[in-house]
Amino acid sequence: MLAFTWVALRFIHFTTLMLVFGCALYGAWLAPVSVRRLMMRRFLRLQQHAAAWSFISATLMLAIQGGLMGSGWRDVASTDVWGAVLQTQFGGVWLWQIILALVTLVVTIMVPRNMPRLLLMLTIAQFILLAGVGHATLHSGIVGAFQQVNHALHLVCAAAWFGGLLPVLYCMRMAHSRWREQAISTMMRFSRFGHLFVIGVLLTGIMNALFIVGFSIPWHMAYGQLLLLKGALVMLMVAIALANRYVLVPRMRQDNRSMTLYFIWMTKLEWGIGAVVLAIVSLFATLEPF
């Protein structure tokens, strides 16, 4: 049960952090200047809730790690065990993760003028920190540094792809209002850069697998089987994204209503599959790759 709680909190932390990043990407960069404030207001409540759960999950993960290192649930609330956890490499990194998660939450509450850019910097910093724990730290020296940089890039590209999907649905609604031109411009820009995000996820994901298990993937073990499932689901997401971009979008001019509905449902399906992928990634932390 303790391990399941850890996986659940890890899933919540990854998902909420990516949502904050994805929404901020539109307000800081993807959307035209004329609608950036509109998008910032539209996504504010979602970002506030996501940032709150990101901070809560990060804090609880430190306590749960104490239970995993100690004698179970009774050590989850032990301040002495927390102190011991903070002396480890995980604890040292995770303390900063909690601090940055708190700062991110404060920014979403205070809503400064440059909030999207601040959120981008804060979330990217947290992705870099996430590369300092878990299987991304298997190697040391130059190889270890390269592995962690690669893992951080993997998380950023995944966050841009997965976190940027929900705002696309909002842009579809905007396209039926007076903001039609700006909404279409935003979606097309996400589509163009989305190619880079997807390629980045695939290349860094392959490198991650090579760093962790090498060329001999342990298919007989749970880790190897989940790795295969994750790869298959990611490729399914790629197929859906390509179908959206190169099949449905060109046909929207001919049958706008029908193709728009298909596009919306396909995007929701893509996001749902991405959530399953994040659940698998969360499970990886409890499994040995060898």
PDB file of C-alpha atoms in Angstrom:
ATOM      1  CA  MET A   1       0.000   0.000   0.000  1.00  0.00           C
ATOM      2  CA  LEU A   2       2.885   2.348   0.772  1.00  0.00           C
ATOM      3  CA  ALA A   3       4.441   1.685  -2.632  1.00  0.00           C
ATOM      4  CA  PHE A   4       1.074   2.242  -4.339  1.00  0.00           C
ATOM      5  CA  THR A   5       0.724   5.588  -2.543  1.00  0.00           C
ATOM      6  CA  TRP A   6       4.195   6.563  -3.758  1.00  0.00           C
ATOM      7  CA  VAL A   7       3.254   5.703  -7.362  1.00  0.00           C
ATOM      8  CA  ALA A   8      -0.033   7.628  -7.103  1.00  0.00           C
ATOM      9  CA  LEU A   9       1.703  10.729  -5.711  1.00  0.00           C
ATOM     10  CA  ARG A  10       4.397  10.515  -8.370  1.00  0.00           C
ATOM     11  CA  PHE A  11       1.707  10.347 -11.060  1.00  0.00           C
ATOM     12  CA  ILE A  12      -0.085  13.376  -9.596  1.00  0.00           C
ATOM     13  CA  HIS A  13       3.172  15.324  -9.373  1.00  0.00           C
ATOM     14  CA  PHE A  14       4.225  14.598 -12.962  1.00  0.00           C
ATOM     15  CA  THR A  15       0.772  15.302 -14.395  1.00  0.00           C
ATOM     16  CA  THR A  16       0.153  18.572 -12.560  1.00  0.00           C
ATOM     17  CA  LEU A  17       3.644  19.880 -13.228  1.00  0.00           C
ATOM     18  CA  MET A  18       3.248  19.206 -16.946  1.00  0.00           C
ATOM     19  CA  LEU A  19      -0.151  20.917 -17.003  1.00  0.00           C
ATOM     20  CA  VAL A  20       1.297  24.060 -15.424  1.00  0.00           C
ATOM     21  CA  PHE A  21       4.131  24.024 -17.961  1.00  0.00           C
ATOM     22  CA  GLY A  22       1.902  23.348 -20.968  1.00  0.00           C
ATOM     23  CA  CYS A  23      -0.538  26.160 -20.174  1.00  0.00           C
ATOM     24  CA  ALA A  24       2.310  28.584 -19.455  1.00  0.00           C
ATOM     25  CA  LEU A  25       3.809  27.736 -22.830  1.00  0.00           C
ATOM     26  CA  TYR A  26       0.804  29.314 -24.554  1.00  0.00           C
ATOM     27  CA  GLY A  27       0.762  32.443 -22.413  1.00  0.00           C
ATOM     28  CA  ALA A  28       4.480  33.040 -22.795  1.00  0.00           C
ATOM     29  CA  TRP A  29       5.249  31.945 -26.328  1.00  0.00           C
ATOM     30  CA  LEU A  30       2.822  29.983 -28.533  1.00  0.00           C
ATOM     31  CA  ALA A  31      -0.164  32.346 -28.565  1.00  0.00           C
ATOM     32  CA  PRO A  32      -0.094  35.694 -30.426  1.00  0.00           C
ATOM     33  CA  VAL A  33       0.554  38.669 -28.155  1.00  0.00           C
ATOM     34  CA  SER A  34      -3.010  39.908 -28.617  1.00  0.00           C
ATOM     35  CA  VAL A  35      -4.543  36.854 -26.877  1.00  0.00           C
ATOM     36  CA  ARG A  36      -1.856  35.896 -24.380  1.00  0.00           C
ATOM     37  CA  ARG A  37      -3.568  37.646 -21.475  1.00  0.00           C
ATOM     38  CA  LEU A  38      -6.869  36.069 -22.480  1.00  0.00           C
ATOM     39  CA  MET A  39      -5.293  32.624 -22.384  1.00  0.00           C
ATOM     40  CA  MET A  40      -3.525  33.384 -19.130  1.00  0.00           C
ATOM     41  CA  ARG A  41      -6.878  34.209 -17.507  1.00  0.00           C
ATOM     42  CA  ARG A  42      -8.539  31.167 -19.067  1.00  0.00           C
ATOM     43  CA  PHE A  43      -5.935  28.735 -17.709  1.00  0.00           C
ATOM     44  CA  LEU A  44      -5.345  30.485 -14.377  1.00  0.00           C
ATOM     45  CA  ARG A  45      -7.742  28.363 -12.307  1.00  0.00           C
ATOM     46  CA  LEU A  46      -6.376  25.136 -13.796  1.00  0.00           C
ATOM     47  CA  GLN A  47      -2.805  26.226 -13.127  1.00  0.00           C
ATOM     48  CA  GLN A  48      -3.648  27.193  -9.538  1.00  0.00           C
ATOM     49  CA  HIS A  49      -5.190  23.798  -8.809  1.00  0.00           C
ATOM     50  CA  ALA A  50      -2.384  21.987 -10.607  1.00  0.00           C
ATOM     51  CA  ALA A  51       0.302  23.965  -8.759  1.00  0.00           C
ATOM     52  CA  ALA A  52      -1.408  23.240  -5.430  1.00  0.00           C
ATOM     53  CA  TRP A  53      -1.491  19.503  -6.102  1.00  0.00           C
ATOM     54  CA  SER A  54       2.089  19.616  -7.366  1.00  0.00           C
ATOM     55  CA  PHE A  55       3.218  21.122  -4.054  1.00  0.00           C
ATOM     56  CA  ILE A  56       1.066  18.759  -1.952  1.00  0.00           C
ATOM     57  CA  SER A  57       2.238  15.665  -3.821  1.00  0.00           C
ATOM     58  CA  ALA A  58       5.910  16.719  -3.650  1.00  0.00           C
ATOM     59  CA  THR A  59       5.656  17.259   0.121  1.00  0.00           C
ATOM     60  CA  LEU A  60       3.843  13.979   0.737  1.00  0.00           C
ATOM     61  CA  MET A  61       6.369  12.104  -1.399  1.00  0.00           C
ATOM     62  CA  LEU A  62       9.122  13.135   1.007  1.00  0.00           C
ATOM     63  CA  ALA A  63       7.115  11.701   3.909  1.00  0.00           C
ATOM     64  CA  ILE A  64       6.266   8.506   2.006  1.00  0.00           C
ATOM     65  CA  GLN A  65       9.926   8.076   1.100  1.00  0.00           C
ATOM     66  CA  GLY A  66      10.606   8.107   4.840  1.00  0.00           C
ATOM     67  CA  GLY A  67       8.184   5.231   5.269  1.00  0.00           C
ATOM     68  CA  LEU A  68       9.779   3.312   2.398  1.00  0.00           C
ATOM     69  CA  MET A  69      13.239   3.792   3.889  1.00  0.00           C
ATOM     70  CA  GLY A  70      12.046   3.082   7.434  1.00  0.00           C
ATOM     71  CA  SER A  71       9.585   0.631   8.910  1.00  0.00           C
ATOM     72  CA  GLY A  72       6.449   1.477   6.963  1.00  0.00           C
ATOM     73  CA  TRP A  73       3.542   3.760   7.718  1.00  0.00           C
ATOM     74  CA  ARG A  74       4.626   4.549  11.276  1.00  0.00           C
ATOM     75  CA  ASP A  75       7.740   6.275   9.936  1.00  0.00           C
ATOM     76  CA  VAL A  76       5.798   8.393   7.428  1.00  0.00           C
ATOM     77  CA  ALA A  77       5.018  10.924  10.179  1.00  0.00           C
ATOM     78  CA  SER A  78       8.397  10.675  11.917  1.00  0.00           C
ATOM     79  CA  THR A  79      10.374  13.918  11.788  1.00  0.00           C
ATOM     80  CA  ASP A  80      13.541  11.997  12.646  1.00  0.00           C
ATOM     81  CA  VAL A  81      13.074   9.813   9.582  1.00  0.00           C
ATOM     82  CA  TRP A  82      12.376  12.921   7.490  1.00  0.00           C
ATOM     83  CA  GLY A  83      15.699  14.306   8.675  1.00  0.00           C
ATOM     84  CA  ALA A  84      17.417  11.079   7.643  1.00  0.00           C
ATOM     85  CA  VAL A  85      15.791  11.230   4.210  1.00  0.00           C
ATOM     86  CA  LEU A  86      17.000  14.804   3.752  1.00  0.00           C
ATOM     87  CA  GLN A  87      20.569  13.590   4.278  1.00  0.00           C
ATOM     88  CA  THR A  88      20.321  11.344   1.220  1.00  0.00           C
ATOM     89  CA  GLN A  89      20.835  12.401  -2.391  1.00  0.00           C
ATOM     90  CA  PHE A  90      17.102  12.078  -2.978  1.00  0.00           C
ATOM     91  CA  GLY A  91      16.306  14.246   0.040  1.00  0.00           C
ATOM     92  CA  GLY A  92      18.740  16.964  -0.938  1.00  0.00           C
ATOM     93  CA  VAL A  93      17.248  17.201  -4.421  1.00  0.00           C
ATOM     94  CA  TRP A  94      13.658  16.788  -3.267  1.00  0.00           C
ATOM     95  CA  LEU A  95      13.846  19.596  -0.721  1.00  0.00           C
ATOM     96  CA  TRP A  96      14.473  22.005  -3.583  1.00  0.00           C
ATOM     97  CA  GLN A  97      11.677  20.348  -5.540  1.00  0.00           C
ATOM     98  CA  ILE A  98       9.280  21.157  -2.688  1.00  0.00           C
ATOM     99  CA  ILE A  99      10.578  24.724  -2.393  1.00  0.00           C
ATOM    100  CA  LEU A 100      10.184  25.385  -6.125  1.00  0.00           C
ATOM    101  CA  ALA A 101       6.723  23.790  -6.094  1.00  0.00           C
ATOM    102  CA  LEU A 102       5.735  26.181  -3.305  1.00  0.00           C
ATOM    103  CA  VAL A 103       7.136  29.183  -5.184  1.00  0.00           C
ATOM    104  CA  THR A 104       5.213  28.051  -8.284  1.00  0.00           C
ATOM    105  CA  LEU A 105       1.994  27.913  -6.268  1.00  0.00           C
ATOM    106  CA  VAL A 106       2.627  31.392  -4.841  1.00  0.00           C
ATOM    107  CA  VAL A 107       3.193  32.774  -8.358  1.00  0.00           C
ATOM    108  CA  THR A 108      -0.139  31.361  -9.587  1.00  0.00           C
ATOM    109  CA  ILE A 109      -1.894  32.953  -6.606  1.00  0.00           C
ATOM    110  CA  MET A 110      -0.229  36.365  -6.884  1.00  0.00           C
ATOM    111  CA  VAL A 111      -0.554  36.436 -10.723  1.00  0.00           C
ATOM    112  CA  PRO A 112       2.326  38.801 -11.589  1.00  0.00           C
ATOM    113  CA  ARG A 113       2.383  40.448 -15.003  1.00  0.00           C
ATOM    114  CA  ASN A 114       5.052  38.074 -16.343  1.00  0.00           C
ATOM    115  CA  MET A 115       3.496  34.976 -14.749  1.00  0.00           C
ATOM    116  CA  PRO A 116       3.706  32.637 -17.805  1.00  0.00           C
ATOM    117  CA  ARG A 117       7.445  33.208 -18.194  1.00  0.00           C
ATOM    118  CA  LEU A 118       8.033  32.751 -14.472  1.00  0.00           C
ATOM    119  CA  LEU A 119       6.060  29.505 -14.516  1.00  0.00           C
ATOM    120  CA  LEU A 120       8.090  28.242 -17.474  1.00  0.00           C
ATOM    121  CA  MET A 121      11.355  28.894 -15.641  1.00  0.00           C
ATOM    122  CA  LEU A 122      10.114  27.369 -12.390  1.00  0.00           C
ATOM    123  CA  THR A 123       8.725  24.233 -14.003  1.00  0.00           C
ATOM    124  CA  ILE A 124      11.811  23.705 -16.174  1.00  0.00           C
ATOM    125  CA  ALA A 125      13.917  23.967 -13.004  1.00  0.00           C
ATOM    126  CA  GLN A 126      11.749  21.269 -11.425  1.00  0.00           C
ATOM    127  CA  PHE A 127      12.153  19.003 -14.458  1.00  0.00           C
ATOM    128  CA  ILE A 128      15.915  19.417 -14.150  1.00  0.00           C
ATOM    129  CA  LEU A 129      15.695  18.452 -10.478  1.00  0.00           C
ATOM    130  CA  LEU A 130      13.604  15.376 -11.339  1.00  0.00           C
ATOM    131  CA  ALA A 131      16.516  14.235 -13.494  1.00  0.00           C
ATOM    132  CA  GLY A 132      18.608  14.145 -10.312  1.00  0.00           C
ATOM    133  CA  VAL A 133      16.704  11.263  -8.691  1.00  0.00           C
ATOM    134  CA  GLY A 134      15.707   7.717  -9.602  1.00  0.00           C
ATOM    135  CA  HIS A 135      17.028   5.711 -12.536  1.00  0.00           C
ATOM    136  CA  ALA A 136      18.427   8.867 -14.160  1.00  0.00           C
ATOM    137  CA  THR A 137      21.273   8.732 -11.604  1.00  0.00           C
ATOM    138  CA  LEU A 138      22.498   5.209 -12.427  1.00  0.00           C
ATOM    139  CA  HIS A 139      25.728   6.494 -13.975  1.00  0.00           C
ATOM    140  CA  SER A 140      28.357   8.893 -12.678  1.00  0.00           C
ATOM    141  CA  GLY A 141      30.897  11.216 -14.238  1.00  0.00           C
ATOM    142  CA  ILE A 142      30.450  12.529 -17.776  1.00  0.00           C
ATOM    143  CA  VAL A 143      28.128   9.677 -18.733  1.00  0.00           C
ATOM    144  CA  GLY A 144      25.972  10.363 -15.688  1.00  0.00           C
ATOM    145  CA  ALA A 145      25.817  14.086 -16.450  1.00  0.00           C
ATOM    146  CA  PHE A 146      24.819  13.379 -20.050  1.00  0.00           C
ATOM    147  CA  GLN A 147      22.138  10.938 -18.869  1.00  0.00           C
ATOM    148  CA  GLN A 148      20.628  13.520 -16.523  1.00  0.00           C
ATOM    149  CA  VAL A 149      20.664  16.260 -19.181  1.00  0.00           C
ATOM    150  CA  ASN A 150      18.995  13.854 -21.608  1.00  0.00           C
ATOM    151  CA  HIS A 151      16.367  12.908 -19.023  1.00  0.00           C
ATOM    152  CA  ALA A 152      15.626  16.567 -18.255  1.00  0.00           C
ATOM    153  CA  LEU A 153      15.166  17.262 -21.988  1.00  0.00           C
ATOM    154  CA  HIS A 154      12.880  14.229 -22.197  1.00  0.00           C
ATOM    155  CA  LEU A 155      10.672  15.608 -19.434  1.00  0.00           C
ATOM    156  CA  VAL A 156      10.533  19.102 -20.955  1.00  0.00           C
ATOM    157  CA  CYS A 157       9.603  17.767 -24.410  1.00  0.00           C
ATOM    158  CA  ALA A 158       6.989  15.439 -22.895  1.00  0.00           C
ATOM    159  CA  ALA A 159       5.538  18.308 -20.855  1.00  0.00           C
ATOM    160  CA  ALA A 160       5.330  20.542 -23.938  1.00  0.00           C
ATOM    161  CA  TRP A 161       3.520  17.785 -25.859  1.00  0.00           C
ATOM    162  CA  PHE A 162       1.246  16.359 -23.150  1.00  0.00           C
ATOM    163  CA  GLY A 163       0.698  19.617 -21.241  1.00  0.00           C
ATOM    164  CA  GLY A 164      -0.015  21.514 -24.445  1.00  0.00           C
ATOM    165  CA  LEU A 165      -2.894  19.286 -25.579  1.00  0.00           C
ATOM    166  CA  LEU A 166      -5.628  20.614 -23.269  1.00  0.00           C
ATOM    167  CA  PRO A 167      -5.119  24.237 -24.372  1.00  0.00           C
ATOM    168  CA  VAL A 168      -5.644  23.031 -27.956  1.00  0.00           C
ATOM    169  CA  LEU A 169      -9.225  22.126 -27.033  1.00  0.00           C
ATOM    170  CA  TYR A 170      -9.759  25.674 -25.738  1.00  0.00           C
ATOM    171  CA  CYS A 171      -8.339  27.061 -28.966  1.00  0.00           C
ATOM    172  CA  MET A 172     -10.894  25.000 -30.888  1.00  0.00           C
ATOM    173  CA  ARG A 173     -13.648  26.827 -29.016  1.00  0.00           C
ATOM    174  CA  MET A 174     -11.937  30.176 -29.573  1.00  0.00           C
ATOM    175  CA  ALA A 175     -11.932  29.448 -33.304  1.00  0.00           C
ATOM    176  CA  HIS A 176     -15.723  29.913 -33.300  1.00  0.00           C
ATOM    177  CA  SER A 177     -15.504  33.388 -31.770  1.00  0.00           C
ATOM    178  CA  ARG A 178     -14.078  36.751 -32.783  1.00  0.00           C
ATOM    179  CA  TRP A 179     -10.644  35.364 -31.870  1.00  0.00           C
ATOM    180  CA  ARG A 180     -10.767  32.835 -34.742  1.00  0.00           C
ATOM    181  CA  GLU A 181      -7.656  34.080 -36.540  1.00  0.00           C
ATOM    182  CA  GLN A 182      -5.571  34.159 -33.342  1.00  0.00           C
ATOM    183  CA  ALA A 183      -6.833  30.727 -32.247  1.00  0.00           C
ATOM    184  CA  ILE A 184      -5.938  29.130 -35.583  1.00  0.00           C
ATOM    185  CA  SER A 185      -2.528  30.804 -35.520  1.00  0.00           C
ATOM    186  CA  THR A 186      -1.912  29.435 -32.010  1.00  0.00           C
ATOM    187  CA  MET A 187      -2.901  25.893 -32.959  1.00  0.00           C
ATOM    188  CA  MET A 188      -0.774  25.940 -36.092  1.00  0.00           C
ATOM    189  CA  ARG A 189       2.213  27.155 -34.120  1.00  0.00           C
ATOM    190  CA  PHE A 190       1.703  24.385 -31.560  1.00  0.00           C
ATOM    191  CA  SER A 191       1.451  21.945 -34.452  1.00  0.00           C
ATOM    192  CA  ARG A 192       4.703  23.150 -36.034  1.00  0.00           C
ATOM    193  CA  PHE A 193       6.681  23.050 -32.815  1.00  0.00           C
ATOM    194  CA  GLY A 194       4.815  19.898 -31.799  1.00  0.00           C
ATOM    195  CA  HIS A 195       6.847  18.031 -34.402  1.00  0.00           C
ATOM    196  CA  LEU A 196       9.995  19.026 -32.520  1.00  0.00           C
ATOM    197  CA  PHE A 197       8.441  18.085 -29.156  1.00  0.00           C
ATOM    198  CA  VAL A 198       7.507  14.622 -30.441  1.00  0.00           C
ATOM    199  CA  ILE A 199      10.899  14.027 -32.047  1.00  0.00           C
ATOM    200  CA  GLY A 200      12.531  15.181 -28.808  1.00  0.00           C
ATOM    201  CA  VAL A 201      10.424  12.756 -26.751  1.00  0.00           C
ATOM    202  CA  LEU A 202      11.274   9.845 -29.052  1.00  0.00           C
ATOM    203  CA  LEU A 203      15.027  10.499 -29.301  1.00  0.00           C
ATOM    204  CA  THR A 204      15.586  11.249 -25.619  1.00  0.00           C
ATOM    205  CA  GLY A 205      13.300   8.351 -24.653  1.00  0.00           C
ATOM    206  CA  ILE A 206      15.411   5.932 -26.683  1.00  0.00           C
ATOM    207  CA  MET A 207      18.552   7.349 -25.096  1.00  0.00           C
ATOM    208  CA  ASN A 208      16.999   6.970 -21.628  1.00  0.00           C
ATOM    209  CA  ALA A 209      16.273   3.310 -22.297  1.00  0.00           C
ATOM    210  CA  LEU A 210      19.825   2.726 -23.545  1.00  0.00           C
ATOM    211  CA  PHE A 211      21.303   4.409 -20.480  1.00  0.00           C
ATOM    212  CA  ILE A 212      19.190   2.310 -18.103  1.00  0.00           C
ATOM    213  CA  VAL A 213      18.986  -1.157 -19.689  1.00  0.00           C
ATOM    214  CA  GLY A 214      21.353  -0.955 -22.650  1.00  0.00           C
ATOM    215  CA  PHE A 215      20.597  -3.007 -25.763  1.00  0.00           C
ATOM    216  CA  SER A 216      19.446  -6.078 -23.806  1.00  0.00           C
ATOM    217  CA  ILE A 217      15.973  -5.078 -22.616  1.00  0.00           C
ATOM    218  CA  PRO A 218      14.765  -7.510 -19.905  1.00  0.00           C
ATOM    219  CA  TRP A 219      11.459  -8.505 -21.529  1.00  0.00           C
ATOM    220  CA  HIS A 220      10.997 -11.286 -18.952  1.00  0.00           C
ATOM    221  CA  MET A 221      10.790  -8.714 -16.130  1.00  0.00           C
ATOM    222  CA  ALA A 222       7.983  -6.283 -15.286  1.00  0.00           C
ATOM    223  CA  TYR A 223      10.223  -3.289 -16.059  1.00  0.00           C
ATOM    224  CA  GLY A 224      10.946  -4.500 -19.588  1.00  0.00           C
ATOM    225  CA  GLN A 225       7.288  -5.336 -20.274  1.00  0.00           C
ATOM    226  CA  LEU A 226       6.127  -1.918 -19.080  1.00  0.00           C
ATOM    227  CA  LEU A 227       8.857  -0.298 -21.169  1.00  0.00           C
ATOM    228  CA  LEU A 228       7.492  -2.096 -24.241  1.00  0.00           C
ATOM    229  CA  LEU A 229       3.936  -1.033 -23.373  1.00  0.00           C
ATOM    230  CA  LYS A 230       5.056   2.561 -22.864  1.00  0.00           C
ATOM    231  CA  GLY A 231       6.777   2.587 -26.252  1.00  0.00           C
ATOM    232  CA  ALA A 232       3.685   1.177 -27.964  1.00  0.00           C
ATOM    233  CA  LEU A 233       1.410   3.785 -26.350  1.00  0.00           C
ATOM    234  CA  VAL A 234       3.740   6.634 -27.286  1.00  0.00           C
ATOM    235  CA  MET A 235       3.742   5.453 -30.892  1.00  0.00           C
ATOM    236  CA  LEU A 236      -0.064   5.346 -30.767  1.00  0.00           C
ATOM    237  CA  MET A 237      -0.025   8.965 -29.560  1.00  0.00           C
ATOM    238  CA  VAL A 238       2.255   9.844 -32.473  1.00  0.00           C
ATOM    239  CA  ALA A 239      -0.154   8.174 -34.896  1.00  0.00           C
ATOM    240  CA  ILE A 240      -3.108  10.123 -33.465  1.00  0.00           C
ATOM    241  CA  ALA A 241      -1.172  13.404 -33.633  1.00  0.00           C
ATOM    242  CA  LEU A 242      -0.255  12.761 -37.275  1.00  0.00           C
ATOM    243  CA  ALA A 243      -3.840  11.819 -38.138  1.00  0.00           C
ATOM    244  CA  ASN A 244      -5.078  15.019 -36.517  1.00  0.00           C
ATOM    245  CA  ARG A 245      -2.578  17.199 -38.320  1.00  0.00           C
ATOM    246  CA  TYR A 246      -2.496  15.645 -41.775  1.00  0.00           C
ATOM    247  CA  VAL A 247      -5.928  13.986 -42.126  1.00  0.00           C
ATOM    248  CA  LEU A 248      -8.502  15.862 -40.042  1.00  0.00           C
ATOM    249  CA  VAL A 249      -7.195  19.440 -40.183  1.00  0.00           C
ATOM    250  CA  PRO A 250      -7.077  19.626 -44.043  1.00  0.00           C
ATOM    251  CA  ARG A 251     -10.646  18.270 -44.191  1.00  0.00           C
ATOM    252  CA  MET A 252     -12.057  20.808 -41.742  1.00  0.00           C
ATOM    253  CA  ARG A 253     -12.626  23.283 -44.571  1.00  0.00           C
ATOM    254  CA  GLN A 254     -14.874  20.784 -46.383  1.00  0.00           C
ATOM    255  CA  ASP A 255     -16.823  19.426 -43.397  1.00  0.00           C
ATOM    256  CA  ASN A 256     -15.976  21.771 -40.539  1.00  0.00           C
ATOM    257  CA  ARG A 257     -18.515  20.519 -37.965  1.00  0.00           C
ATOM    258  CA  SER A 258     -17.873  16.794 -38.372  1.00  0.00           C
ATOM    259  CA  MET A 259     -14.090  17.045 -38.666  1.00  0.00           C
ATOM    260  CA  THR A 260     -13.930  19.396 -35.687  1.00  0.00           C
ATOM    261  CA  LEU A 261     -15.754  16.879 -33.497  1.00  0.00           C
ATOM    262  CA  TYR A 262     -13.421  14.103 -34.642  1.00  0.00           C
ATOM    263  CA  PHE A 263     -10.419  16.337 -33.939  1.00  0.00           C
ATOM    264  CA  ILE A 264     -11.640  17.107 -30.414  1.00  0.00           C
ATOM    265  CA  TRP A 265     -12.280  13.456 -29.568  1.00  0.00           C
ATOM    266  CA  MET A 266      -8.952  12.361 -31.027  1.00  0.00           C
ATOM    267  CA  THR A 267      -7.143  15.027 -29.010  1.00  0.00           C
ATOM    268  CA  LYS A 268      -8.902  13.885 -25.839  1.00  0.00           C
ATOM    269  CA  LEU A 269      -7.919  10.293 -26.645  1.00  0.00           C
ATOM    270  CA  GLU A 270      -4.316  11.365 -27.205  1.00  0.00           C
ATOM    271  CA  TRP A 271      -4.293  13.135 -23.837  1.00  0.00           C
ATOM    272  CA  GLY A 272      -5.839  10.105 -22.111  1.00  0.00           C
ATOM    273  CA  ILE A 273      -3.196   7.787 -23.554  1.00  0.00           C
ATOM    274  CA  GLY A 274      -0.560  10.255 -22.386  1.00  0.00           C
ATOM    275  CA  ALA A 275      -1.970  10.011 -18.855  1.00  0.00           C
ATOM    276  CA  VAL A 276      -1.616   6.210 -19.017  1.00  0.00           C
ATOM    277  CA  VAL A 277       2.005   6.658 -20.145  1.00  0.00           C
ATOM    278  CA  LEU A 278       2.635   8.898 -17.118  1.00  0.00           C
ATOM    279  CA  ALA A 279       1.133   6.213 -14.871  1.00  0.00           C
ATOM    280  CA  ILE A 280       3.576   3.684 -16.337  1.00  0.00           C
ATOM    281  CA  VAL A 281       6.467   6.108 -15.804  1.00  0.00           C
ATOM    282  CA  SER A 282       5.348   6.473 -12.184  1.00  0.00           C
ATOM    283  CA  LEU A 283       5.462   2.684 -11.776  1.00  0.00           C
ATOM    284  CA  PHE A 284       9.037   2.556 -13.074  1.00  0.00           C
ATOM    285  CA  ALA A 285      10.258   4.136  -9.834  1.00  0.00           C
ATOM    286  CA  THR A 286       9.238   1.020  -7.861  1.00  0.00           C
ATOM    287  CA  LEU A 287      10.779  -1.529 -10.273  1.00  0.00           C
ATOM    288  CA  GLU A 288      14.313  -2.712 -10.812  1.00  0.00           C
ATOM    289  CA  PRO A 289      15.416  -2.628 -14.477  1.00  0.00           C
ATOM    290  CA  PHE A 290      17.652  -5.679 -14.110  1.00  0.00           C
TER     291      PHE A 290
END
